[in-house]
PDB file of C-alpha atoms in Angstrom:
ATOM      1  CA  MET M1466      -4.704 -37.720 -16.415  1.00 52.00           C
ATOM      2  CA  GLU M1467      -2.171 -38.983 -18.932  1.00 68.00           C
ATOM      3  CA  THR M1468      -3.485 -38.972 -22.491  1.00 82.00           C
ATOM      4  CA  ARG M1469      -2.219 -41.080 -25.379  1.00 90.00           C
ATOM      5  CA  ASP M1470      -0.427 -38.044 -26.876  1.00 92.00           C
ATOM      6  CA  MET M1471       1.212 -37.262 -23.544  1.00 92.00           C
ATOM      7  CA  ALA M1472       2.278 -40.892 -23.094  1.00 93.00           C
ATOM      8  CA  GLU M1473       3.878 -40.822 -26.554  1.00 95.00           C
ATOM      9  CA  PHE M1474       5.473 -37.470 -25.706  1.00 95.00           C
ATOM     10  CA  TYR M1475       6.989 -38.969 -22.544  1.00 95.00           C
ATOM     11  CA  GLN M1476       8.228 -41.969 -24.491  1.00 95.00           C
ATOM     12  CA  LYS M1477       9.936 -39.758 -27.080  1.00 95.00           C
ATOM     13  CA  LEU M1478      11.666 -37.774 -24.309  1.00 95.00           C
ATOM     14  CA  GLU M1479      12.538 -40.957 -22.387  1.00 95.00           C
ATOM     15  CA  ILE M1480      10.537 -39.847 -19.344  1.00 96.00           C
ATOM     16  CA  ASP M1481       9.421 -42.613 -16.993  1.00 95.00           C
ATOM     17  CA  ARG M1482       6.273 -41.306 -15.285  1.00 91.00           C
ATOM     18  CA  ASN M1483       6.697 -43.818 -12.471  1.00 91.00           C
ATOM     19  CA  ASN M1484      10.291 -42.793 -11.848  1.00 94.00           C
ATOM     20  CA  PRO M1485      10.687 -39.160 -13.005  1.00 94.00           C
ATOM     21  CA  LYS M1486      14.087 -37.555 -13.363  1.00 93.00           C
ATOM     22  CA  ASP M1487      15.168 -35.098 -10.679  1.00 94.00           C
ATOM     23  CA  TYR M1488      14.421 -31.980 -12.714  1.00 94.00           C
ATOM     24  CA  LEU M1489      10.785 -33.098 -13.058  1.00 95.00           C
ATOM     25  CA  LEU M1490      10.409 -33.447  -9.294  1.00 94.00           C
ATOM     26  CA  LYS M1491      11.509 -29.914  -8.433  1.00 91.00           C
ATOM     27  CA  LYS M1492       8.783 -27.863  -6.785  1.00 88.00           C
ATOM     28  CA  MET M1493       7.299 -24.943  -8.681  1.00 86.00           C
ATOM     29  CA  ASN M1494       7.381 -22.575  -5.685  1.00 82.00           C
ATOM     30  CA  ASP M1495      11.151 -22.104  -5.468  1.00 79.00           C
ATOM     31  CA  TRP M1496      11.078 -18.305  -5.322  1.00 82.00           C
ATOM     32  CA  PRO M1497      12.675 -16.159  -2.591  1.00 82.00           C
ATOM     33  CA  GLU M1498      10.479 -13.880  -0.521  1.00 85.00           C
ATOM     34  CA  PHE M1499      11.352 -10.228  -1.000  1.00 89.00           C
ATOM     35  CA  GLN M1500       9.893  -6.753  -0.757  1.00 91.00           C
ATOM     36  CA  SER M1501       9.573  -5.283  -4.218  1.00 91.00           C
ATOM     37  CA  PHE M1502       9.766  -1.752  -2.749  1.00 93.00           C
ATOM     38  CA  CYS M1503      13.357  -2.492  -1.682  1.00 95.00           C
ATOM     39  CA  CYS M1504      14.404  -3.014  -5.310  1.00 95.00           C
ATOM     40  CA  THR M1505      14.861  -0.950  -8.414  1.00 92.00           C
ATOM     41  CA  LYS M1506      12.845  -2.258 -11.358  1.00 92.00           C
ATOM     42  CA  THR M1507      13.996  -2.504 -14.957  1.00 94.00           C
ATOM     43  CA  GLU M1508      12.326  -4.224 -17.905  1.00 96.00           C
ATOM     44  CA  VAL M1509      14.393  -6.068 -20.479  1.00 97.00           C
ATOM     45  CA  GLU M1510      13.798  -8.588 -23.237  1.00 96.00           C
ATOM     46  CA  LYS M1511      16.126 -11.558 -23.258  1.00 96.00           C
ATOM     47  CA  LEU M1512      16.597 -15.289 -23.682  1.00 97.00           C
ATOM     48  CA  VAL M1513      16.213 -17.281 -20.462  1.00 97.00           C
ATOM     49  CA  ASN M1514      17.029 -20.869 -19.561  1.00 96.00           C
ATOM     50  CA  PRO M1515      13.636 -22.428 -18.658  1.00 95.00           C
ATOM     51  CA  GLN M1516      15.239 -24.455 -15.865  1.00 93.00           C
ATOM     52  CA  GLN M1517      15.874 -21.174 -14.004  1.00 93.00           C
ATOM     53  CA  ILE M1518      12.135 -20.407 -14.047  1.00 93.00           C
ATOM     54  CA  ASN M1519      10.943 -21.993 -10.824  1.00 89.00           C
ATOM     55  CA  ASN M1520       7.765 -20.222  -9.809  1.00 89.00           C
ATOM     56  CA  THR M1521       4.331 -19.550 -11.243  1.00 85.00           C
ATOM     57  CA  LEU M1522       1.631 -17.032 -10.319  1.00 78.00           C
ATOM     58  CA  HIS M1523      -0.972 -19.771 -10.851  1.00 79.00           C
ATOM     59  CA  SER M1524      -1.632 -20.645  -7.210  1.00 77.00           C
ATOM     60  CA  LYS M1525      -3.063 -24.080  -8.019  1.00 80.00           C
ATOM     61  CA  TYR M1526       0.405 -25.175  -9.188  1.00 82.00           C
ATOM     62  CA  SER M1527       2.395 -23.572  -6.380  1.00 75.00           C
ATOM     63  CA  ASN M1528       2.943 -26.742  -4.349  1.00 83.00           C
ATOM     64  CA  TYR M1529       3.250 -29.073  -7.309  1.00 91.00           C
ATOM     65  CA  SER M1530       6.355 -30.600  -8.741  1.00 93.00           C
ATOM     66  CA  LEU M1531       7.155 -29.647 -12.332  1.00 94.00           C
ATOM     67  CA  ILE M1532       5.660 -32.823 -13.779  1.00 94.00           C
ATOM     68  CA  GLU M1533       2.500 -32.465 -11.631  1.00 93.00           C
ATOM     69  CA  ALA M1534       2.043 -28.858 -12.740  1.00 92.00           C
ATOM     70  CA  PHE M1535       2.632 -29.847 -16.365  1.00 93.00           C
ATOM     71  CA  GLU M1536       0.021 -32.601 -16.234  1.00 92.00           C
ATOM     72  CA  GLU M1537      -2.476 -30.389 -14.430  1.00 91.00           C
ATOM     73  CA  SER M1538      -2.082 -27.778 -17.189  1.00 89.00           C
ATOM     74  CA  ASN M1539      -3.559 -30.230 -19.717  1.00 88.00           C
ATOM     75  CA  GLN M1540      -1.215 -29.810 -22.677  1.00 91.00           C
ATOM     76  CA  SER M1541      -1.971 -32.857 -24.799  1.00 91.00           C
ATOM     77  CA  GLY M1542      -2.455 -30.646 -27.894  1.00 92.00           C
ATOM     78  CA  ARG M1543       0.986 -29.122 -27.481  1.00 93.00           C
ATOM     79  CA  CYS M1544       2.448 -32.610 -26.944  1.00 94.00           C
ATOM     80  CA  ARG M1545       0.902 -33.750 -30.251  1.00 94.00           C
ATOM     81  CA  LYS M1546       2.286 -30.728 -32.055  1.00 93.00           C
ATOM     82  CA  PHE M1547       5.740 -31.405 -30.618  1.00 94.00           C
ATOM     83  CA  LEU M1548       5.590 -35.017 -31.788  1.00 95.00           C
ATOM     84  CA  ASP M1549       4.615 -33.922 -35.291  1.00 94.00           C
ATOM     85  CA  ASN M1550       7.058 -31.008 -35.536  1.00 93.00           C
ATOM     86  CA  PRO M1551       9.594 -30.790 -32.673  1.00 89.00           C
ATOM     87  CA  ILE M1552      11.694 -28.142 -34.463  1.00 92.00           C
ATOM     88  CA  TYR M1553       8.747 -25.721 -34.308  1.00 94.00           C
ATOM     89  CA  PHE M1554       8.956 -25.303 -30.542  1.00 92.00           C
ATOM     90  CA  SER M1555      12.696 -24.670 -30.440  1.00 89.00           C
ATOM     91  CA  LYS M1556      12.208 -21.925 -33.022  1.00 94.00           C
ATOM     92  CA  TYR M1557       8.984 -20.575 -31.524  1.00 95.00           C
ATOM     93  CA  LEU M1558      10.231 -20.211 -27.956  1.00 94.00           C
ATOM     94  CA  LYS M1559      13.433 -18.422 -29.005  1.00 95.00           C
ATOM     95  CA  SER M1560      11.500 -15.978 -31.208  1.00 95.00           C
ATOM     96  CA  THR M1561      10.214 -12.519 -30.273  1.00 95.00           C
ATOM     97  CA  PRO M1562       6.443 -12.103 -29.750  1.00 94.00           C
ATOM     98  CA  LYS M1563       6.074 -10.498 -33.195  1.00 94.00           C
ATOM     99  CA  GLU M1564       7.934 -13.395 -34.807  1.00 94.00           C
ATOM    100  CA  ARG M1565       5.699 -15.838 -32.927  1.00 94.00           C
ATOM    101  CA  VAL M1566       2.622 -14.150 -34.371  1.00 94.00           C
ATOM    102  CA  GLU M1567       4.017 -14.845 -37.843  1.00 93.00           C
ATOM    103  CA  LEU M1568       4.662 -18.461 -36.897  1.00 91.00           C
ATOM    104  CA  ASN M1569       1.217 -19.339 -35.560  1.00 90.00           C
ATOM    105  CA  GLY M1570      -1.120 -16.486 -36.542  1.00 88.00           C
ATOM    106  CA  ASP M1571      -2.362 -15.885 -32.984  1.00 90.00           C
ATOM    107  CA  GLY M1572      -2.503 -12.445 -31.347  1.00 91.00           C
ATOM    108  CA  LEU M1573       0.431 -10.687 -29.720  1.00 89.00           C
ATOM    109  CA  GLY M1574      -0.878 -11.188 -26.194  1.00 87.00           C
ATOM    110  CA  SER M1575      -1.068 -14.965 -26.475  1.00 88.00           C
ATOM    111  CA  ASN M1576       2.479 -15.045 -27.861  1.00 92.00           C
ATOM    112  CA  THR M1577       4.110 -13.110 -25.032  1.00 94.00           C
ATOM    113  CA  ILE M1578       6.034 -14.630 -22.147  1.00 96.00           C
ATOM    114  CA  GLU M1579       6.506 -12.337 -19.144  1.00 96.00           C
ATOM    115  CA  LEU M1580       8.764 -13.115 -16.191  1.00 96.00           C
ATOM    116  CA  SER M1581      10.013 -11.534 -12.988  1.00 95.00           C
ATOM    117  CA  GLU M1582      13.680 -11.955 -12.037  1.00 96.00           C
ATOM    118  CA  TYR M1583      15.220 -11.660  -8.583  1.00 95.00           C
ATOM    119  CA  LYS M1584      18.771 -12.739  -7.716  1.00 91.00           C
ATOM    120  CA  GLY M1585      19.050 -14.984 -10.765  1.00 89.00           C
ATOM    121  CA  LYS M1586      15.720 -16.760 -10.270  1.00 91.00           C
ATOM    122  CA  PHE M1587      12.640 -16.290 -12.419  1.00 94.00           C
ATOM    123  CA  SER M1588       8.893 -16.356 -11.824  1.00 93.00           C
ATOM    124  CA  ILE M1589       6.206 -16.668 -14.516  1.00 93.00           C
ATOM    125  CA  CYS M1590       3.834 -13.710 -14.854  1.00 93.00           C
ATOM    126  CA  ASP M1591       2.362 -14.668 -18.247  1.00 93.00           C
ATOM    127  CA  GLY M1592       2.933 -17.700 -20.474  1.00 92.00           C
ATOM    128  CA  ASN M1593       2.611 -20.301 -17.726  1.00 91.00           C
ATOM    129  CA  HIS M1594       1.733 -23.306 -19.927  1.00 92.00           C
ATOM    130  CA  ARG M1595       4.397 -22.555 -22.537  1.00 94.00           C
ATOM    131  CA  VAL M1596       7.084 -22.261 -19.876  1.00 95.00           C
ATOM    132  CA  LEU M1597       6.005 -25.499 -18.180  1.00 95.00           C
ATOM    133  CA  PHE M1598       6.152 -27.239 -21.545  1.00 96.00           C
ATOM    134  CA  ALA M1599       9.620 -25.829 -22.271  1.00 96.00           C
ATOM    135  CA  LYS M1600      10.879 -27.025 -18.889  1.00 95.00           C
ATOM    136  CA  VAL M1601       9.544 -30.569 -19.292  1.00 96.00           C
ATOM    137  CA  ALA M1602      10.757 -30.845 -22.901  1.00 95.00           C
ATOM    138  CA  ARG M1603      14.159 -29.464 -21.812  1.00 94.00           C
ATOM    139  CA  LEU M1604      14.133 -26.817 -24.516  1.00 94.00           C
ATOM    140  CA  PRO M1605      17.228 -24.657 -24.058  1.00 93.00           C
ATOM    141  CA  LEU M1606      15.918 -21.069 -24.218  1.00 95.00           C
ATOM    142  CA  VAL M1607      12.750 -18.976 -24.129  1.00 96.00           C
ATOM    143  CA  TYR M1608      12.501 -15.357 -25.225  1.00 97.00           C
ATOM    144  CA  ALA M1609      10.737 -13.293 -22.576  1.00 97.00           C
ATOM    145  CA  THR M1610       9.986  -9.815 -21.346  1.00 97.00           C
ATOM    146  CA  VAL M1611      11.572  -9.743 -17.896  1.00 97.00           C
ATOM    147  CA  LYS M1612      10.996  -7.329 -15.030  1.00 96.00           C
ATOM    148  CA  VAL M1613      14.275  -7.401 -13.115  1.00 97.00           C
ATOM    149  CA  TYR M1614      14.205  -6.604  -9.382  1.00 96.00           C
ATOM    150  CA  THR M1615      17.606  -5.450  -8.112  1.00 96.00           C
ATOM    151  CA  PRO M1616      18.146  -4.866  -4.362  1.00 96.00           C
ATOM    152  CA  ASP M1617      18.679  -1.160  -3.704  1.00 95.00           C
ATOM    153  CA  PRO M1618      20.411  -0.101  -0.437  1.00 95.00           C
ATOM    154  CA  LYS M1619      18.617   3.262  -0.171  1.00 92.00           C
ATOM    155  CA  ARG M1620      15.192   1.751  -0.703  1.00 92.00           C
ATOM    156  CA  THR M1621      15.991  -1.061   1.749  1.00 95.00           C
ATOM    157  CA  ASP M1622      17.073   1.460   4.379  1.00 93.00           C
ATOM    158  CA  LEU M1623      13.864   3.474   3.950  1.00 91.00           C
ATOM    159  CA  PHE M1624      11.797   0.300   4.209  1.00 94.00           C
ATOM    160  CA  LYS M1625      13.536  -0.724   7.461  1.00 93.00           C
ATOM    161  CA  LYS M1626      13.135   2.750   8.993  1.00 89.00           C
ATOM    162  CA  ALA M1627       9.441   2.786   8.144  1.00 90.00           C
ATOM    163  CA  LYS M1628       8.868  -0.758   9.364  1.00 91.00           C
ATOM    164  CA  ALA M1629      10.438   0.117  12.740  1.00 89.00           C
ATOM    165  CA  MET M1630       7.695   2.739  13.103  1.00 85.00           C
ATOM    166  CA  GLY M1631       4.949   0.307  12.144  1.00 85.00           C
ATOM    167  CA  ILE M1632       4.687   1.538   8.572  1.00 88.00           C
ATOM    168  CA  ILE M1633       4.984  -0.629   5.472  1.00 91.00           C
ATOM    169  CA  LEU M1634       6.141   0.907   2.196  1.00 92.00           C
ATOM    170  CA  LYS M1635       4.915  -0.760  -0.971  1.00 91.00           C
ATOM    171  CA  ASP M1636       4.853  -0.134  -4.701  1.00 87.00           C
ATOM    172  CA  TYR M1637       1.737   1.596  -5.952  1.00 85.00           C
ATOM    173  CA  ALA M1638       0.131   2.432  -9.310  1.00 79.00           C
ATOM    174  CA  GLY M1639       2.527   3.626 -12.008  1.00 71.00           C
ATOM    175  CA  ASN M1640       5.924   4.651 -10.672  1.00 74.00           C
ATOM    176  CA  SER M1641       4.692   5.825  -7.269  1.00 83.00           C
ATOM    177  CA  CYS M1642       4.745   4.082  -3.910  1.00 86.00           C
ATOM    178  CA  ALA M1643       2.508   4.092  -0.847  1.00 88.00           C
ATOM    179  CA  ALA M1644       2.602   3.919   2.934  1.00 87.00           C
ATOM    180  CA  TYR M1645       0.360   1.600   4.953  1.00 88.00           C
ATOM    181  CA  LEU M1646      -0.051   1.131   8.688  1.00 83.00           C
ATOM    182  CA  ALA M1647       1.355  -2.324   9.406  1.00 87.00           C
ATOM    183  CA  ASP M1648      -1.503  -3.310  11.716  1.00 84.00           C
ATOM    184  CA  GLU M1649      -4.126  -2.330   9.133  1.00 85.00           C
ATOM    185  CA  LEU M1650      -2.248  -4.148   6.372  1.00 87.00           C
ATOM    186  CA  ASP M1651      -2.125  -7.297   8.512  1.00 85.00           C
ATOM    187  CA  TYR M1652      -5.847  -6.993   9.176  1.00 86.00           C
ATOM    188  CA  ASN M1653      -6.755  -6.301   5.544  1.00 87.00           C
ATOM    189  CA  PRO M1654      -4.085  -6.967   2.876  1.00 83.00           C
ATOM    190  CA  HIS M1655      -6.246  -5.122   0.324  1.00 84.00           C
ATOM    191  CA  CYS M1656      -6.677  -1.944   2.353  1.00 85.00           C
ATOM    192  CA  GLU M1657      -6.111   1.421   0.725  1.00 85.00           C
ATOM    193  CA  PRO M1658      -2.880   3.316   1.509  1.00 86.00           C
ATOM    194  CA  TYR M1659      -3.179   6.379   3.691  1.00 77.00           C
ATOM    195  CA  ARG M1660      -0.527   8.231   1.733  1.00 81.00           C
ATOM    196  CA  THR M1661       1.177   7.915  -1.636  1.00 85.00           C
ATOM    197  CA  PHE M1662       4.520   9.317  -2.787  1.00 83.00           C
ATOM    198  CA  GLU M1663       5.956  10.200  -6.170  1.00 81.00           C
ATOM    199  CA  ASN M1664       9.628   9.850  -5.247  1.00 78.00           C
ATOM    200  CA  LEU M1665      11.984   8.604  -2.520  1.00 79.00           C
ATOM    201  CA  GLU M1666      12.828  12.112  -1.306  1.00 79.00           C
ATOM    202  CA  ASN M1667       9.196  12.694  -0.288  1.00 82.00           C
ATOM    203  CA  ILE M1668       9.203   9.447   1.693  1.00 84.00           C
ATOM    204  CA  GLU M1669      12.379  10.344   3.552  1.00 81.00           C
ATOM    205  CA  THR M1670      11.020  13.756   4.522  1.00 83.00           C
ATOM    206  CA  SER M1671       7.720  12.281   5.701  1.00 82.00           C
ATOM    207  CA  LEU M1672       9.418   9.581   7.783  1.00 80.00           C
ATOM    208  CA  LEU M1673      11.451  12.219   9.615  1.00 79.00           C
ATOM    209  CA  GLU M1674       8.245  14.139  10.320  1.00 79.00           C
ATOM    210  CA  ILE M1675       6.500  11.015  11.589  1.00 73.00           C
ATOM    211  CA  GLN M1676       9.474  10.178  13.809  1.00 73.00           C
ATOM    212  CA  LYS M1677       9.370  13.635  15.342  1.00 75.00           C
ATOM    213  CA  GLU M1678       5.654  13.358  16.057  1.00 71.00           C
ATOM    214  CA  LEU M1679       5.999   9.879  17.535  1.00 66.00           C
ATOM    215  CA  SER M1680       8.690  11.050  19.930  1.00 69.00           C
ATOM    216  CA  GLN M1681       6.156  13.471  21.460  1.00 71.00           C
ATOM    217  CA  ILE M1682       3.628  10.750  22.245  1.00 61.00           C
ATOM    218  CA  GLN M1683       3.653   9.172  25.705  1.00 47.00           C
ATOM    219  CA  THR M1684       5.501   5.851  25.727  1.00 54.00           C
ATOM    220  CA  ASN M1685       2.862   4.233  27.962  1.00 50.00           C
ATOM    221  CA  GLU M1686       0.137   4.544  25.349  1.00 57.00           C
ATOM    222  CA  SER M1687      -1.029   1.441  23.548  1.00 56.00           C
ATOM    223  CA  HIS M1688       0.399   0.510  20.161  1.00 55.00           C
ATOM    224  CA  GLU M1689      -2.984   1.030  18.534  1.00 54.00           C
ATOM    225  CA  SER M1690      -3.735   4.435  20.062  1.00 56.00           C
ATOM    226  CA  LYS M1691      -0.210   5.608  19.281  1.00 54.00           C
ATOM    227  CA  PHE M1692      -0.683   5.019  15.593  1.00 58.00           C
ATOM    228  CA  ARG M1693      -4.222   6.366  15.647  1.00 58.00           C
ATOM    229  CA  ARG M1694      -2.990   9.631  17.155  1.00 54.00           C
ATOM    230  CA  MET M1695      -0.053   9.777  14.781  1.00 56.00           C
ATOM    231  CA  PHE M1696      -2.351   9.083  11.866  1.00 57.00           C
ATOM    232  CA  ASN M1697      -4.868  11.786  12.824  1.00 57.00           C
ATOM    233  CA  LYS M1698      -2.331  14.379  13.904  1.00 49.00           C
ATOM    234  CA  ILE M1699      -0.090  14.215  10.866  1.00 52.00           C
ATOM    235  CA  PHE M1700      -2.324  13.348   7.968  1.00 53.00           C
ATOM    236  CA  PHE M1701      -5.602  15.044   8.882  1.00 45.00           C
ATOM    237  CA  ARG M1702      -4.469  18.374  10.264  1.00 41.00           C
TER     238      ARG M1702
END
């Protein structure tokens, strides 16, 4: 619901709610599907163009356009503050979290913006409302902590080899990763892994062992019994 402050905010930015500009109509779920296991992960702090941030972890906004998500996020207070002091937001969003604390007196957590980056696109992990506001107000830059996912050929190859055997490799707690049976993961996305690994070398060795065991199983057995036997024979001996 459009408040008086939001209506004045739109007027100042020359936004016609009945005929929004193209950038306001872009969907907030423009984020490529990818397997995080197949990527190396690095964390950096940098300035990001808000218009490149096109996804949010808040599921209720995932099928909304930018302007719908912005209005659903109920930011009339921020609109009022922008109207009273527009320079504040340009300075605030380009500042580090520690500098933001000095600007508004809030805690460090509420002054942090966290993003994920994959192939030049960004997704919001924390700071959803501030990023939506920056996008609508067309502010040029936001300072964020960014987890960058970079496709890694070795990891991708391991993932494909495992998947061909009905095994899904995923990231796990800390810097480790885990193996799941694909059929169990499909049945219960929150199931526990049956094995975890500390490094890629351990995965490669285990996949070769699993391949060897699978080759000894009769080809006329069912998919389910094949994996049950493999599971019991290799991991519970």
